Short mmCIF file of C-alpha atoms in Angstrom, two decimals:
data_model
loop_
_atom_site.label_atom_id
_atom_site.label_comp_id
_atom_site.label_asym_id
_atom_site.label_seq_id
_atom_site.Cartn_x
_atom_site.Cartn_y
_atom_site.Cartn_z
CA MET C 1 129.82 180.01 87.72
CA ILE C 2 131.75 178.22 90.49
CA LEU C 3 135.03 176.42 89.83
CA LEU C 4 135.14 172.61 90.15
CA ASN C 5 138.19 170.35 90.23
CA GLN C 6 138.53 167.22 88.08
CA GLY C 7 136.68 165.14 90.65
CA GLY C 8 133.68 167.46 90.47
CA ASN C 9 134.33 169.03 93.88
CA ILE C 10 134.37 172.72 94.76
CA VAL C 11 137.88 174.16 95.04
CA ASN C 12 137.38 176.27 98.15
CA ASP C 13 138.44 174.56 101.40
CA LYS C 14 138.45 177.41 103.91
CA LEU C 15 138.03 178.19 107.59
CA PHE C 16 135.75 181.14 108.29
CA TYR C 17 136.18 182.52 111.80
CA ASN C 18 135.38 185.38 114.17
CA CYS C 19 131.66 185.67 113.48
CA ASN C 20 128.25 185.55 115.10
CA LEU C 21 126.79 182.42 113.49
CA ARG C 22 123.13 181.51 113.07
CA LYS C 23 123.28 177.77 112.51
CA SER C 24 119.53 177.06 112.55
CA TYR C 25 116.28 178.07 114.24
CA ASN C 26 117.05 179.57 117.67
CA ASN C 27 120.61 178.26 117.40
CA TRP C 28 123.10 181.14 117.44
CA GLU C 29 126.75 181.00 118.47
CA LYS C 30 129.00 183.93 119.30
CA ASP C 31 132.75 183.98 118.58
CA ALA C 32 132.14 181.16 116.15
CA ALA C 33 133.93 179.56 113.23
CA PHE C 34 132.95 177.10 110.53
CA LEU C 35 134.87 174.93 108.12
CA VAL C 36 133.95 174.58 104.45
CA LYS C 37 135.24 171.66 102.36
CA ASP C 38 134.08 170.78 98.86
CA GLY C 39 131.36 173.41 99.04
CA ARG C 40 129.73 172.12 102.22
CA ILE C 41 129.80 172.91 105.89
CA VAL C 42 132.02 170.34 107.62
CA ALA C 43 132.26 171.70 111.15
CA THR C 44 130.97 174.59 113.26
CA GLY C 45 131.91 175.68 116.73
CA ASP C 46 134.01 177.89 118.95
CA LYS C 47 136.57 179.78 116.90
CA SER C 48 139.46 178.91 119.23
CA SER C 49 138.82 175.19 118.91
CA LEU C 50 138.45 175.24 115.15
CA LEU C 51 141.50 177.47 114.68
CA ALA C 52 143.54 175.04 116.79
CA THR C 53 142.41 172.09 114.64
CA TRP C 54 142.18 173.64 111.17
CA GLY C 55 144.36 176.70 111.41
CA ASP C 56 146.68 175.56 108.61
CA LEU C 57 143.88 175.95 106.01
CA PRO C 58 143.20 179.23 104.20
CA LYS C 59 141.30 181.44 106.63
CA ILE C 60 138.84 184.31 106.31
CA ASN C 61 138.38 186.66 109.25
CA LEU C 62 134.73 187.79 109.32
CA ASN C 63 135.53 190.62 111.74
CA GLY C 64 132.73 189.88 114.17
CA LYS C 65 129.99 190.10 111.53
CA THR C 66 126.82 188.01 111.62
CA VAL C 67 126.53 185.03 109.26
CA THR C 68 123.31 183.20 108.40
CA ALA C 69 122.22 180.74 105.74
CA GLY C 70 121.62 182.29 102.33
CA PHE C 71 118.10 183.59 101.80
CA ASN C 72 115.55 181.54 99.88
CA ASP C 73 112.67 183.29 98.12
CA SER C 74 110.19 180.46 97.61
CA HIS C 75 108.09 182.13 94.89
CA LEU C 76 108.90 184.88 92.41
CA HIS C 77 109.10 185.51 88.66
CA LEU C 78 112.73 185.80 87.58
CA TYR C 79 112.13 186.63 83.92
CA GLN C 80 109.53 189.29 84.68
CA LEU C 81 111.86 190.76 87.29
CA GLY C 82 114.58 191.11 84.68
CA LYS C 83 112.20 192.61 82.11
CA ASP C 84 110.96 195.17 84.61
CA ILE C 85 114.39 196.68 85.06
CA GLN C 86 113.73 198.54 81.78
CA ALA C 87 110.06 199.44 82.41
CA LEU C 88 108.56 202.59 83.96
CA ASP C 89 107.71 202.04 87.64
CA LEU C 90 104.35 203.55 88.62
CA SER C 91 104.24 202.29 92.22
CA ASP C 92 104.55 205.86 93.55
CA ILE C 93 101.45 207.14 91.73
CA LYS C 94 98.65 208.36 94.02
CA THR C 95 96.35 210.29 91.66
CA LEU C 96 95.23 210.32 88.03
CA ASN C 97 96.97 213.67 87.52
CA GLU C 98 100.27 212.18 88.71
CA LEU C 99 99.79 209.23 86.35
CA GLN C 100 99.08 211.49 83.39
CA ALA C 101 102.09 213.70 84.09
CA LYS C 102 104.51 210.81 84.56
CA LEU C 103 103.37 208.95 81.44
CA SER C 104 103.37 212.08 79.28
CA ASN C 105 106.88 213.08 80.37
CA TRP C 106 108.14 209.56 79.79
CA ALA C 107 106.59 209.30 76.33
CA GLU C 108 108.21 212.60 75.34
CA THR C 109 111.69 211.52 76.41
CA THR C 110 111.85 207.98 75.00
CA ASP C 111 111.80 206.88 71.38
CA ASP C 112 110.99 203.22 72.17
CA ASN C 113 108.52 201.68 69.74
CA PHE C 114 106.65 199.99 72.59
CA LEU C 115 106.03 201.52 76.03
CA ARG C 116 105.55 199.38 79.13
CA ALA C 117 104.77 200.70 82.60
CA ILE C 118 104.42 198.55 85.71
CA ARG C 119 103.21 198.26 89.30
CA LEU C 120 100.31 200.71 89.24
CA HIS C 121 98.09 200.64 92.33
CA ASP C 122 94.71 201.46 90.81
CA GLN C 123 92.86 201.73 94.12
CA ASN C 124 94.18 205.29 94.19
CA LEU C 125 92.54 206.18 90.85
CA PRO C 126 88.95 207.21 90.01
CA GLY C 127 86.62 204.24 90.44
CA GLY C 128 89.50 202.16 91.78
CA LYS C 129 90.20 200.84 88.28
CA LEU C 130 93.01 200.89 85.75
CA PRO C 131 92.67 203.73 83.21
CA ASP C 132 90.78 202.67 80.11
CA ARG C 133 91.99 202.88 76.52
CA ASP C 134 90.50 206.36 75.99
CA ILE C 135 92.55 207.82 78.85
CA LEU C 136 95.70 206.07 77.62
CA ASP C 137 95.08 207.23 74.04
CA SER C 138 94.94 210.81 75.28
CA LEU C 139 98.46 210.35 76.64
CA VAL C 140 100.08 208.06 74.07
CA ALA C 141 98.39 207.55 70.71
CA ASP C 142 101.32 206.96 68.33
CA ARG C 143 102.63 203.61 69.64
CA PRO C 144 101.54 200.70 71.85
CA LEU C 145 101.32 201.37 75.59
CA VAL C 146 100.59 198.76 78.25
CA ILE C 147 100.25 199.43 81.97
CA THR C 148 100.47 196.50 84.37
CA ARG C 149 98.66 196.61 87.69
CA ALA C 150 100.80 196.04 90.80
CA CYS C 151 99.46 192.48 91.15
CA TYR C 152 100.30 191.58 87.50
CA HIS C 153 96.85 190.02 87.14
CA ALA C 154 95.46 192.95 85.17
CA VAL C 155 96.75 195.27 82.45
CA SER C 156 95.43 198.25 80.52
CA LEU C 157 96.23 198.79 76.82
CA ASN C 158 95.86 201.80 74.59
CA SER C 159 94.26 201.43 71.16
CA LYS C 160 97.57 200.83 69.40
CA ALA C 161 98.33 197.93 71.74
CA LEU C 162 94.85 196.47 71.28
CA GLN C 163 95.30 196.74 67.52
CA LEU C 164 98.70 195.01 67.74
CA ALA C 165 97.10 192.13 69.67
CA GLY C 166 94.14 191.93 67.31
CA ILE C 167 91.67 192.45 70.16
CA ASN C 168 88.34 193.89 69.02
CA LYS C 169 84.62 193.69 69.68
CA GLU C 170 84.43 190.14 68.33
CA THR C 171 87.39 188.77 70.30
CA GLU C 172 86.39 186.15 72.85
CA ALA C 173 88.14 185.90 76.19
CA PRO C 174 90.16 182.72 76.72
CA GLU C 175 89.34 180.28 79.46
CA SER C 176 90.57 181.62 82.81
CA GLY C 177 90.63 185.20 81.54
CA ARG C 178 88.43 188.24 81.01
CA ILE C 179 88.32 191.17 78.55
CA GLY C 180 86.97 194.42 79.95
CA ARG C 181 84.41 196.08 77.70
CA PHE C 182 82.49 199.32 77.28
CA LYS C 183 78.70 199.10 77.33
CA ASP C 184 78.64 198.79 73.52
CA GLY C 185 80.86 195.69 73.67
CA ARG C 186 84.08 197.32 72.50
CA PRO C 187 87.21 196.37 74.51
CA ASN C 188 87.95 199.09 77.06
CA GLY C 189 91.63 198.14 77.18
CA ARG C 190 91.56 196.18 80.44
CA LEU C 191 92.62 192.52 80.34
CA TYR C 192 92.53 190.12 83.28
CA ASP C 193 94.51 186.95 84.03
CA SER C 194 94.95 184.64 81.01
CA ALA C 195 93.45 187.25 78.67
CA ILE C 196 96.73 189.13 79.11
CA LYS C 197 98.29 186.43 76.94
CA LEU C 198 96.28 187.74 73.97
CA PHE C 199 98.59 190.74 74.01
CA GLU C 200 101.81 189.02 75.11
CA ASN C 201 101.51 186.43 72.35
CA SER C 202 101.47 189.21 69.75
CA LEU C 203 104.97 190.35 70.72
CA PRO C 204 108.08 189.12 68.86
CA GLU C 205 109.44 185.82 70.12
CA PRO C 206 112.70 186.37 72.03
CA GLU C 207 115.81 184.28 71.40
CA PRO C 208 117.08 182.03 74.21
CA GLU C 209 120.21 184.21 74.49
CA SER C 210 118.04 187.27 75.08
CA ILE C 211 115.96 185.43 77.69
CA ALA C 212 119.14 184.24 79.42
CA ASP C 213 120.47 187.81 79.54
CA THR C 214 117.22 189.01 81.06
CA ILE C 215 117.14 186.41 83.82
CA ALA C 216 120.88 186.88 84.42
CA SER C 217 120.36 190.56 85.19
CA ALA C 218 117.66 189.63 87.69
CA GLY C 219 119.85 186.87 89.16
CA GLU C 220 122.73 189.26 89.82
CA LYS C 221 120.34 191.57 91.68
CA LEU C 222 119.13 188.72 93.88
CA ILE C 223 122.63 187.51 94.68
CA ALA C 224 123.53 191.05 95.82
CA GLU C 225 120.58 190.86 98.22
CA GLY C 226 121.84 187.62 99.74
CA ILE C 227 119.33 185.40 97.93
CA THR C 228 121.03 182.12 97.04
CA SER C 229 117.93 180.04 96.17
CA ILE C 230 114.57 180.83 94.59
CA GLY C 231 111.37 179.22 93.42
CA THR C 232 110.56 180.78 90.06
CA ASP C 233 107.45 180.72 87.86
CA ASP C 234 108.59 181.67 84.34
CA LEU C 235 108.02 178.72 82.07
CA THR C 236 105.11 180.28 80.17
CA ALA C 237 106.41 183.85 80.38
CA VAL C 238 107.39 183.41 76.73
CA ASN C 239 105.32 181.63 74.08
CA ARG C 240 107.52 178.53 74.00
CA PRO C 241 108.57 176.84 77.25
CA ASP C 242 111.46 175.12 75.47
CA LEU C 243 113.06 178.54 74.98
CA MET C 244 112.83 179.27 78.70
CA LEU C 245 114.33 175.87 79.59
CA ALA C 246 117.19 176.54 77.17
CA ALA C 247 117.73 179.95 78.79
CA TYR C 248 117.89 178.43 82.28
CA ASN C 249 120.63 176.07 81.11
CA MET C 250 122.53 178.91 79.43
CA LEU C 251 122.38 180.90 82.66
CA ILE C 252 123.74 178.11 84.82
CA LYS C 253 126.54 177.32 82.35
CA SER C 254 127.51 180.98 82.02
CA GLU C 255 129.87 183.01 84.16
CA ASN C 256 126.95 184.93 85.66
CA ASN C 257 126.18 184.42 89.33
CA SER C 258 122.68 183.11 89.91
CA PRO C 259 120.54 181.78 92.72
CA ARG C 260 119.74 178.08 92.62
CA LEU C 261 116.49 177.60 90.69
CA TRP C 262 113.47 175.58 91.78
CA LEU C 263 111.15 175.65 88.77
CA GLN C 264 107.43 176.11 89.33
CA GLN C 265 106.10 175.00 85.95
CA ARG C 266 102.87 176.73 84.96
CA VAL C 267 100.21 174.71 83.16
CA ASN C 268 96.55 175.08 82.31
CA SER C 269 95.85 171.85 80.44
CA VAL C 270 96.56 168.13 80.30
CA LYS C 271 98.39 168.74 77.00
CA GLU C 272 100.88 171.04 78.73
CA ILE C 273 101.49 168.48 81.48
CA ARG C 274 102.23 165.81 78.88
CA TRP C 275 104.69 168.14 77.13
CA LEU C 276 106.59 168.58 80.40
CA GLN C 277 106.57 164.83 80.97
CA GLU C 278 107.90 164.17 77.46
CA ASN C 279 110.70 166.67 78.07
CA SER C 280 111.80 165.09 81.38
CA CYS C 281 110.56 167.97 83.54
CA GLN C 282 109.00 165.82 86.26
CA THR C 283 109.14 167.06 89.82
CA LYS C 284 112.56 166.38 91.44
CA ASN C 285 114.38 165.96 88.12
CA GLY C 286 117.53 168.07 87.99
CA ASP C 287 120.24 168.99 90.48
CA PHE C 288 120.94 171.61 93.12
CA TRP C 289 121.38 174.33 90.48
CA VAL C 290 118.21 173.73 88.45
CA LEU C 291 115.56 171.52 90.04
CA HIS C 292 112.24 170.86 88.33
CA GLY C 293 109.49 171.47 90.83
CA PRO C 294 105.69 171.36 90.91
CA LEU C 295 103.15 172.20 88.27
CA LYS C 296 102.02 175.80 88.85
CA ILE C 297 98.23 176.08 88.50
CA MET C 298 96.35 179.39 88.59
CA LEU C 299 93.02 179.11 90.41
CA ASP C 300 91.98 182.73 90.92
CA GLY C 301 93.14 186.31 90.36
CA SER C 302 94.27 188.95 92.85
CA LEU C 303 92.68 190.84 95.71
CA GLY C 304 93.77 194.25 94.43
CA ALA C 305 92.13 193.66 91.04
CA LYS C 306 89.05 192.24 92.81
CA THR C 307 89.46 188.97 90.90
CA ALA C 308 90.46 186.73 93.85
CA ALA C 309 87.63 184.21 94.27
CA LEU C 310 85.67 184.89 97.47
CA SER C 311 82.80 183.13 99.21
CA ARG C 312 81.10 186.50 99.71
CA PRO C 313 80.87 189.40 97.27
CA TYR C 314 83.34 192.26 97.32
CA SER C 315 82.16 195.26 99.32
CA GLY C 316 79.98 197.58 97.28
CA SER C 317 78.87 194.80 94.93
CA ASN C 318 76.15 192.20 95.11
CA SER C 319 77.50 190.16 92.23
CA ASN C 320 81.32 190.30 92.15
CA TYR C 321 82.68 187.24 93.91
CA GLY C 322 85.93 187.35 91.93
CA ASP C 323 87.02 184.89 89.27
CA LEU C 324 87.44 181.16 89.84
CA LEU C 325 89.66 180.30 86.88
CA LEU C 326 89.10 176.53 86.95
CA SER C 327 86.21 174.38 88.08
CA GLU C 328 86.83 171.83 90.80
CA ASP C 329 86.38 169.01 88.29
CA LYS C 330 88.94 170.46 85.87
CA LEU C 331 91.40 170.99 88.71
CA ILE C 332 90.95 167.37 89.76
CA THR C 333 91.68 166.29 86.19
CA LEU C 334 94.93 168.28 86.21
CA LEU C 335 95.94 166.89 89.61
CA ASN C 336 95.15 163.30 88.61
CA THR C 337 97.24 163.78 85.45
CA ALA C 338 100.02 165.27 87.56
CA ALA C 339 100.07 162.21 89.80
CA ARG C 340 100.19 159.80 86.85
CA HIS C 341 103.23 161.60 85.43
CA ASN C 342 105.11 162.06 88.74
CA PHE C 343 104.41 165.75 89.29
CA THR C 344 103.38 167.58 92.43
CA ALA C 345 101.45 170.86 92.25
CA ALA C 346 101.69 174.47 93.42
CA ILE C 347 98.25 176.08 93.29
CA HIS C 348 97.72 179.85 93.27
CA VAL C 349 94.92 180.64 95.76
CA ILE C 350 94.23 184.08 97.21
CA GLY C 351 90.50 184.07 97.95
CA ASP C 352 88.76 181.73 100.39
CA ARG C 353 86.49 180.28 97.67
CA ALA C 354 89.56 179.36 95.64
CA LEU C 355 91.04 177.78 98.76
CA ASP C 356 87.92 175.63 99.26
CA THR C 357 88.15 174.51 95.64
CA ALA C 358 91.86 173.69 95.90
CA LEU C 359 91.55 171.69 99.11
CA ASN C 360 88.51 169.75 97.90
CA ALA C 361 90.26 168.89 94.63
CA MET C 362 93.54 167.92 96.31
CA GLU C 363 91.81 165.63 98.78
CA ARG C 364 89.79 163.94 96.04
CA ALA C 365 92.86 163.58 93.80
CA SER C 366 94.83 162.07 96.69
CA GLU C 367 92.58 159.01 96.35
CA ASN C 368 94.27 158.50 92.96
CA GLY C 369 97.84 158.97 94.17
CA PHE C 370 98.23 162.75 94.20
CA LYS C 371 100.69 163.76 96.94
CA ILE C 372 99.23 166.55 99.05
CA ASN C 373 102.12 166.63 101.51
CA GLU C 374 104.64 167.24 98.71
CA SER C 375 102.56 169.91 97.02
CA LEU C 376 101.88 173.51 98.08
CA LEU C 377 99.54 176.44 97.94
CA ILE C 378 100.84 179.87 96.95
CA HIS C 379 99.54 183.02 98.69
CA CYS C 380 96.64 181.76 100.83
CA GLN C 381 95.67 185.26 101.97
CA ILE C 382 91.91 185.31 102.55
CA THR C 383 90.94 182.49 104.88
CA ARG C 384 88.12 181.53 107.22
CA GLU C 385 88.69 180.10 110.69
CA GLU C 386 87.67 176.55 109.76
CA GLN C 387 90.04 176.67 106.78
CA LEU C 388 92.98 177.43 109.08
CA ALA C 389 92.26 174.25 111.00
CA ARG C 390 91.87 172.27 107.78
CA LEU C 391 95.21 173.51 106.44
CA GLY C 392 96.88 172.57 109.72
CA LYS C 393 95.37 169.09 109.75
CA LEU C 394 96.74 168.52 106.24
CA LYS C 395 100.12 170.00 107.30
CA MET C 396 99.86 172.00 104.11
CA ASN C 397 102.92 173.63 102.57
CA LEU C 398 102.31 177.33 101.90
CA ALA C 399 104.42 179.92 100.07
CA ILE C 400 103.31 183.20 101.63
CA GLN C 401 104.27 186.85 101.07
CA PRO C 402 104.62 188.74 104.37
CA ALA C 403 105.16 192.00 102.47
CA PHE C 404 101.59 191.76 101.14
CA VAL C 405 100.45 192.83 104.61
CA ALA C 406 102.36 196.11 104.25
CA THR C 407 100.80 196.73 100.83
CA ASP C 408 97.26 195.47 101.40
CA TRP C 409 96.31 196.44 104.95
CA SER C 410 95.20 199.95 103.92
CA PHE C 411 92.53 198.71 101.50
CA VAL C 412 91.67 195.11 102.37
CA GLU C 413 89.04 196.08 104.94
CA ASP C 414 87.35 198.25 102.31
CA TYR C 415 87.35 195.43 99.75
CA ILE C 416 86.02 192.46 101.71
CA GLU C 417 83.63 191.81 104.59
CA LYS C 418 84.95 192.06 108.14
CA GLU C 419 84.13 188.41 108.77
CA LEU C 420 86.61 187.41 106.06
CA VAL C 421 89.24 189.89 107.25
CA ARG C 422 89.20 188.46 110.76
CA ASN C 423 91.14 185.31 109.90
CA SER C 424 93.15 186.47 106.87
CA TYR C 425 96.89 186.94 106.36
CA ALA C 426 97.04 184.67 109.39
CA TRP C 427 100.69 183.61 109.35
CA LYS C 428 101.06 182.84 113.06
CA SER C 429 97.74 181.02 113.28
CA LEU C 430 98.67 178.90 110.28
CA ILE C 431 102.01 177.96 111.80
CA ASN C 432 100.35 177.14 115.12
CA SER C 433 97.78 175.00 113.30
CA GLY C 434 100.53 172.78 111.87
CA ALA C 435 100.92 174.22 108.35
CA CYS C 436 104.44 174.68 106.94
CA LEU C 437 105.03 178.27 105.78
CA ALA C 438 107.87 179.60 103.63
CA GLY C 439 108.46 183.25 102.80
CA SER C 440 108.59 184.83 99.36
CA SER C 441 108.29 188.17 97.63
CA ASP C 442 106.29 187.23 94.52
CA ALA C 443 108.67 189.69 92.85
CA PRO C 444 108.34 191.85 90.91
CA ILE C 445 105.03 192.37 92.71
CA GLU C 446 106.83 193.12 95.99
CA PRO C 447 110.46 194.17 96.58
CA THR C 448 112.92 191.29 96.44
CA ASN C 449 114.77 192.34 99.61
CA PRO C 450 114.27 189.35 101.95
CA LEU C 451 115.06 191.54 104.94
CA TRP C 452 111.92 193.55 104.13
CA GLY C 453 109.95 190.32 104.03
CA ILE C 454 111.34 189.34 107.44
CA GLN C 455 110.63 192.79 108.86
CA THR C 456 107.01 192.79 107.71
CA ALA C 457 106.45 189.31 109.14
CA ILE C 458 107.53 190.68 112.52
CA THR C 459 106.00 194.17 112.48
CA ARG C 460 103.04 193.83 110.06
CA GLN C 461 103.58 197.49 109.20
CA ASP C 462 104.21 199.40 105.99
CA LYS C 463 107.24 201.58 105.26
CA GLU C 464 105.68 204.46 107.15
CA ALA C 465 105.37 202.26 110.27
CA LYS C 466 101.60 202.09 109.91
CA PRO C 467 99.44 200.94 111.55
CA ALA C 468 101.21 201.86 114.78
CA ALA C 469 100.67 198.50 116.49
CA GLY C 470 100.84 196.49 113.27
CA TRP C 471 97.85 195.19 111.32
CA ARG C 472 96.20 192.28 113.12
CA PRO C 473 99.13 192.26 115.60
CA ALA C 474 98.22 188.86 117.05
CA GLU C 475 99.63 187.39 113.81
CA LYS C 476 103.12 188.88 114.28
CA LEU C 477 106.02 186.42 114.19
CA GLU C 478 109.10 186.55 116.40
CA LEU C 479 112.49 187.17 114.79
CA ASP C 480 113.82 183.64 114.47
CA ARG C 481 110.55 182.26 113.10
CA ALA C 482 110.46 185.05 110.51
CA TRP C 483 114.12 184.39 109.63
CA ASP C 484 113.33 180.73 109.10
CA LEU C 485 110.63 181.68 106.58
CA PHE C 486 113.33 183.05 104.27
CA THR C 487 116.06 180.42 104.85
CA ARG C 488 115.24 176.84 105.82
CA ALA C 489 111.49 176.84 105.04
CA GLY C 490 111.93 177.36 101.30
CA ALA C 491 114.18 174.32 101.21
CA VAL C 492 111.51 172.31 103.03
CA LEU C 493 108.97 173.20 100.35
CA SER C 494 111.30 172.18 97.52
CA GLY C 495 112.32 168.95 99.29
CA GLU C 496 115.92 170.12 99.72
CA SER C 497 116.17 170.79 103.46
CA HIS C 498 118.51 167.82 103.89
CA TYR C 499 121.27 169.75 102.10
CA LYS C 500 120.49 173.46 102.36
CA GLY C 501 118.71 176.06 104.47
CA ASN C 502 120.80 175.85 107.65
CA LEU C 503 124.51 176.10 108.42
CA LYS C 504 125.20 172.69 109.90
CA PRO C 505 127.63 169.93 108.89
CA GLY C 506 126.57 168.37 105.59
CA GLN C 507 124.68 171.43 104.35
CA LEU C 508 125.70 173.47 101.33
CA ALA C 509 127.90 176.44 102.26
CA ASP C 510 125.44 179.03 100.95
CA PHE C 511 125.54 181.96 103.38
CA VAL C 512 125.39 185.71 103.77
CA VAL C 513 127.45 188.11 105.86
CA LEU C 514 125.39 190.89 107.45
CA SER C 515 126.49 194.35 108.57
CA GLU C 516 124.90 193.89 112.03
CA ASN C 517 123.29 191.29 114.23
CA PRO C 518 119.52 191.46 113.63
CA CYS C 519 118.94 190.38 117.24
CA ASN C 520 120.46 193.65 118.44
CA ILE C 521 118.40 196.17 116.45
CA PRO C 522 114.73 197.19 116.47
CA ALA C 523 112.55 195.06 114.21
CA GLU C 524 111.57 198.10 112.12
CA LYS C 525 115.26 198.55 111.17
CA ILE C 526 115.89 195.03 109.89
CA SER C 527 115.38 195.94 106.23
CA ASN C 528 118.17 198.51 106.59
CA LEU C 529 120.78 195.83 107.27
CA GLU C 530 123.42 195.63 104.56
CA ILE C 531 124.56 192.49 102.80
CA GLU C 532 128.35 192.57 103.19
CA ALA C 533 128.91 189.40 101.16
CA THR C 534 127.10 186.45 99.60
CA TYR C 535 128.66 182.98 99.28
CA GLN C 536 127.54 179.90 97.37
CA HIS C 537 129.33 176.61 97.88
CA GLY C 538 131.74 178.56 100.06
CA VAL C 539 132.74 180.79 97.12
CA LYS C 540 132.18 184.54 97.32
CA VAL C 541 129.74 185.56 94.58
CA TYR C 542 129.01 189.07 95.84
CA SER C 543 130.85 191.52 98.06
CA ALA C 544 130.06 195.07 99.09
CA SER C 545 133.72 195.55 100.03
CA SER C 546 137.03 193.77 99.66
CA SER C 547 137.47 193.18 103.39
CA ILE C 548 135.23 190.07 103.63
#
């Protein structure tokens, strides 16, 4: 990690000069310099003035490059991101024939005992569904195969994988989950939401060292992309949360470079909340490397899997309103328990019916001490007009994913009624209403590159620059507002904006050096910017070259 002296301070007093500096929202300075002492920004200003005052300190010439605060991805899944480095990526699949060819070729060339493929967009396949067990058995019959949908809320297993998990005709789905079945009641291989755990729990339990290695590989990738802070939801990604907590500590104590971690701690029961309380995991416990955050509560599924909870049925169905994973009363019980044990909450809501349930429960729980203004909603994609106003009135914190627009725009109007589409993915309207939005990737669901997230917030286009004017262009954000989503805003959500997120005196010296000034290039080119270097506490933790 980063070297400290005997007094606990960072050994890196330096003057950085000759740069274009973004200090905060709409606050840029050309020909700038900034002084770092003990890992924090001490002074910023004109390079001539700072060189005259501090020129005897070690200096780094930034050669006219642009410097901004390090990026903050407010919601992703670090462990899953690390695991996926070794899985087969199916995000490019457009047809069933392509899927069959890619899986068959892969199975023939690998001798792994267990095959895992990821990020399949099933809307391109027959019936718009994941392939069932019979199709998978025709491709791989000799060992377990699991395919994860792009949203990670649905998987498809072949018969070997179902057998490994002990899932059969008599198996009951857990609360907050669903098992897909053929007409005769046999499992068809498709599992949704918490039912996925039936399979995951059958896998061998990893050691903390193995978990730490997995998240370290993901952390190195993020650092190289300029991401110095993240909110991560991993605690139940393995069967025992104590193993994940041990792995976090191993990571931070190791020599691996890692973003600062804000832990979003997933729970589904009062028992799990009490375990966190007994293990001193209350919100705000920790430090600026590992900070325990809110309880993460899943309230519905995903739009792509047609499990997000809607107030109106999905198009083409009179009965599918999606899956509400918890009743309002159970959610209130969890929130009341959270308040008693000094936790805030981060609630997963994608559909408008889930949003109604979350807001009703939060407001009722606030009567018993639950802190709405310190909690947040994650995703908040499908919204009605009156909900936008309600979110603004509450000044709700929201962790959104601008890149979802690029992925979803091509099918969302086919999935839900036009009336629901009209006020959805409404980033600008939400900001104007008074809500506080922070950007995230939800990786590995979307690419981790924060510059892609910023670009999509501005253009609302996919990688082929479609639609030409952007999808629902009235919701486009201007550059500096989009940049704030992925820098300062994440620190606001985690309650850390007083010491990180901008480059002003007193703030942590977490910053990135960019190849060009984003103000001087077309918005559709922003994701092509290169990260020249990443610094944490004023110490270089990544460099694309030796010159900076």
